[in-house]
PDB file of C-alpha atoms in Angstrom:
ATOM      1  CA  MET A   1       4.410  -6.197   5.083  1.00 84.00           C
ATOM      2  CA  ALA A   2       3.853  -4.109   8.203  1.00 92.00           C
ATOM      3  CA  VAL A   3       5.229  -1.058   6.401  1.00 94.00           C
ATOM      4  CA  ALA A   4       2.699  -1.571   3.606  1.00 95.00           C
ATOM      5  CA  ILE A   5      -0.122  -1.854   6.138  1.00 95.00           C
ATOM      6  CA  VAL A   6       0.951   1.433   7.726  1.00 95.00           C
ATOM      7  CA  ASN A   7       0.944   2.973   4.261  1.00 95.00           C
ATOM      8  CA  GLY A   8      -2.522   1.610   3.569  1.00 94.00           C
ATOM      9  CA  ILE A   9      -3.997   3.065   6.729  1.00 95.00           C
ATOM     10  CA  PHE A  10      -2.230   6.441   6.867  1.00 95.00           C
ATOM     11  CA  SER A  11      -1.525   7.300   3.239  1.00 95.00           C
ATOM     12  CA  PRO A  12      -3.109  10.421   1.775  1.00 94.00           C
ATOM     13  CA  TRP A  13      -4.075   8.265  -1.217  1.00 94.00           C
ATOM     14  CA  VAL A  14      -6.520   6.226   0.859  1.00 94.00           C
ATOM     15  CA  LEU A  15      -9.027   9.066   0.473  1.00 93.00           C
ATOM     16  CA  MET A  16      -8.876   8.752  -3.321  1.00 94.00           C
ATOM     17  CA  VAL A  17      -9.442   4.996  -3.162  1.00 95.00           C
ATOM     18  CA  PHE A  18     -12.274   5.594  -0.676  1.00 95.00           C
ATOM     19  CA  LEU A  19     -13.973   8.140  -2.943  1.00 95.00           C
ATOM     20  CA  PHE A  20     -13.899   5.748  -5.892  1.00 95.00           C
ATOM     21  CA  TYR A  21     -15.621   2.962  -3.950  1.00 94.00           C
ATOM     22  CA  PRO A  22     -18.596   2.804  -6.381  1.00 93.00           C
ATOM     23  CA  VAL A  23     -16.149   1.543  -9.013  1.00 94.00           C
ATOM     24  CA  TRP A  24     -14.548  -1.295  -7.019  1.00 93.00           C
ATOM     25  CA  TYR A  25     -16.866  -2.025  -4.105  1.00 94.00           C
ATOM     26  CA  PRO A  26     -19.276  -4.923  -4.687  1.00 94.00           C
ATOM     27  CA  GLY A  27     -22.937  -4.006  -4.956  1.00 92.00           C
ATOM     28  CA  TRP A  28     -24.073  -6.836  -2.679  1.00 95.00           C
ATOM     29  CA  ALA A  29     -21.980  -5.603   0.267  1.00 93.00           C
ATOM     30  CA  PRO A  30     -23.362  -2.991   2.650  1.00 93.00           C
ATOM     31  CA  PRO A  31     -21.709   0.379   1.932  1.00 91.00           C
ATOM     32  CA  LEU A  32     -20.828   1.184   5.545  1.00 95.00           C
ATOM     33  CA  SER A  33     -18.088   3.812   5.715  1.00 94.00           C
ATOM     34  CA  GLN A  34     -15.958   1.792   8.158  1.00 95.00           C
ATOM     35  CA  ILE A  35     -15.983  -1.276   5.923  1.00 95.00           C
ATOM     36  CA  VAL A  36     -15.276   0.774   2.796  1.00 95.00           C
ATOM     37  CA  TYR A  37     -12.376   2.552   4.539  1.00 95.00           C
ATOM     38  CA  MET A  38     -10.784  -0.690   5.701  1.00 95.00           C
ATOM     39  CA  ALA A  39     -11.190  -2.208   2.233  1.00 95.00           C
ATOM     40  CA  SER A  40      -9.606   0.952   0.777  1.00 96.00           C
ATOM     41  CA  ALA A  41      -6.659   0.587   3.148  1.00 96.00           C
ATOM     42  CA  LEU A  42      -6.310  -3.074   2.183  1.00 96.00           C
ATOM     43  CA  ILE A  43      -6.312  -2.204  -1.519  1.00 96.00           C
ATOM     44  CA  LEU A  44      -3.688   0.484  -0.984  1.00 96.00           C
ATOM     45  CA  SER A  45      -1.528  -1.895   1.077  1.00 96.00           C
ATOM     46  CA  THR A  46      -1.702  -4.501  -1.663  1.00 96.00           C
ATOM     47  CA  VAL A  47      -0.806  -1.964  -4.349  1.00 96.00           C
ATOM     48  CA  THR A  48       2.149  -0.826  -2.225  1.00 96.00           C
ATOM     49  CA  ILE A  49       3.500  -4.375  -2.008  1.00 96.00           C
ATOM     50  CA  MET A  50       2.981  -4.920  -5.729  1.00 97.00           C
ATOM     51  CA  LEU A  51       4.679  -1.687  -6.798  1.00 97.00           C
ATOM     52  CA  ALA A  52       7.587  -2.172  -4.412  1.00 96.00           C
ATOM     53  CA  GLY A  53       8.159  -5.628  -5.861  1.00 96.00           C
ATOM     54  CA  VAL A  54       8.780  -4.357  -9.383  1.00 97.00           C
ATOM     55  CA  PRO A  55      12.402  -3.201  -8.820  1.00 96.00           C
ATOM     56  CA  ALA A  56      13.120  -6.374  -6.863  1.00 95.00           C
ATOM     57  CA  ALA A  57      11.764  -8.498  -9.687  1.00 95.00           C
ATOM     58  CA  LEU A  58      13.798  -6.577 -12.252  1.00 95.00           C
ATOM     59  CA  TYR A  59      16.956  -7.076 -10.201  1.00 95.00           C
ATOM     60  CA  GLU A  60      16.182 -10.772  -9.854  1.00 93.00           C
ATOM     61  CA  ARG A  61      15.587 -11.084 -13.583  1.00 94.00           C
ATOM     62  CA  TRP A  62      18.657  -9.173 -14.742  1.00 94.00           C
ATOM     63  CA  SER A  63      21.167 -10.327 -12.128  1.00 92.00           C
ATOM     64  CA  ALA A  64      23.445 -13.236 -12.931  1.00 88.00           C
ATOM     65  CA  GLN A  65      23.200 -14.677  -9.416  1.00 91.00           C
ATOM     66  CA  PRO A  66      20.488 -12.914  -7.440  1.00 88.00           C
ATOM     67  CA  SER A  67      20.714 -13.048  -3.672  1.00 91.00           C
ATOM     68  CA  SER A  68      17.517 -13.374  -1.697  1.00 91.00           C
ATOM     69  CA  ILE A  69      18.842 -10.904   0.894  1.00 95.00           C
ATOM     70  CA  VAL A  70      19.382  -8.264  -1.780  1.00 95.00           C
ATOM     71  CA  VAL A  71      15.990  -8.919  -3.348  1.00 94.00           C
ATOM     72  CA  SER A  72      14.282  -8.593   0.037  1.00 95.00           C
ATOM     73  CA  SER A  73      16.217  -5.417   0.794  1.00 96.00           C
ATOM     74  CA  ILE A  74      15.215  -3.864  -2.515  1.00 96.00           C
ATOM     75  CA  TRP A  75      11.595  -4.803  -1.858  1.00 96.00           C
ATOM     76  CA  LEU A  76      11.703  -3.301   1.651  1.00 96.00           C
ATOM     77  CA  ALA A  77      13.383  -0.127   0.398  1.00 97.00           C
ATOM     78  CA  GLY A  78      10.700   0.275  -2.266  1.00 96.00           C
ATOM     79  CA  THR A  79       7.981  -0.202   0.327  1.00 97.00           C
ATOM     80  CA  VAL A  80       9.562   2.371   2.634  1.00 97.00           C
ATOM     81  CA  LEU A  81       9.877   4.863  -0.233  1.00 97.00           C
ATOM     82  CA  LEU A  82       6.215   4.417  -1.114  1.00 96.00           C
ATOM     83  CA  THR A  83       5.299   4.914   2.551  1.00 96.00           C
ATOM     84  CA  LEU A  84       7.118   8.247   2.946  1.00 96.00           C
ATOM     85  CA  PRO A  85       4.025  10.369   2.080  1.00 95.00           C
ATOM     86  CA  ALA A  86       2.174   8.686   4.961  1.00 95.00           C
ATOM     87  CA  LEU A  87       4.760   9.633   7.602  1.00 94.00           C
ATOM     88  CA  PRO A  88       3.188  13.002   8.551  1.00 94.00           C
ATOM     89  CA  ASN A  89      -0.114  11.241   9.258  1.00 94.00           C
ATOM     90  CA  VAL A  90       1.671   8.540  11.274  1.00 94.00           C
ATOM     91  CA  MET A  91       3.484  11.157  13.341  1.00 93.00           C
ATOM     92  CA  ARG A  92       0.231  13.040  13.904  1.00 94.00           C
ATOM     93  CA  ALA A  93      -1.450   9.846  15.102  1.00 93.00           C
ATOM     94  CA  LEU A  94       1.436   8.975  17.401  1.00 93.00           C
ATOM     95  CA  SER A  95       1.509  12.425  18.977  1.00 91.00           C
ATOM     96  CA  GLY A  96      -2.207  12.264  19.738  1.00 78.00           C
ATOM     97  CA  GLY A  97      -3.042  15.429  17.839  1.00 63.00           C
TER      98      GLY A  97
END
C-alpha cells in the first residue's frame, strides 16, 4: 500500500486528476488547492491498488490451487510497475532539487 501512496503523490498523472476536479470534487466542499491535490493523490493511489489487483485476481481465479504468497507478489509487482513513471519525481524530491 505504501508503494501506491508514493505513486499517488508523485505520479505525473496526479496533475490530470487535479485538473478534472470539477467532475469528481463535491460542490459542498471548499475548493482549496491543497485539499483537491490530496484528494487527487488519494484517488490515484486507490486506482493504482485496483489496477494492480486485476492480474492477481485473474491468477487466483484461473489457478487450480492459488497461493496467497504468489497472489500478494503479483499484486505488489503490479503496483511497482504502475509506480515506475513516478520514480523520477521521487528521486527529485529525495535529492532536494
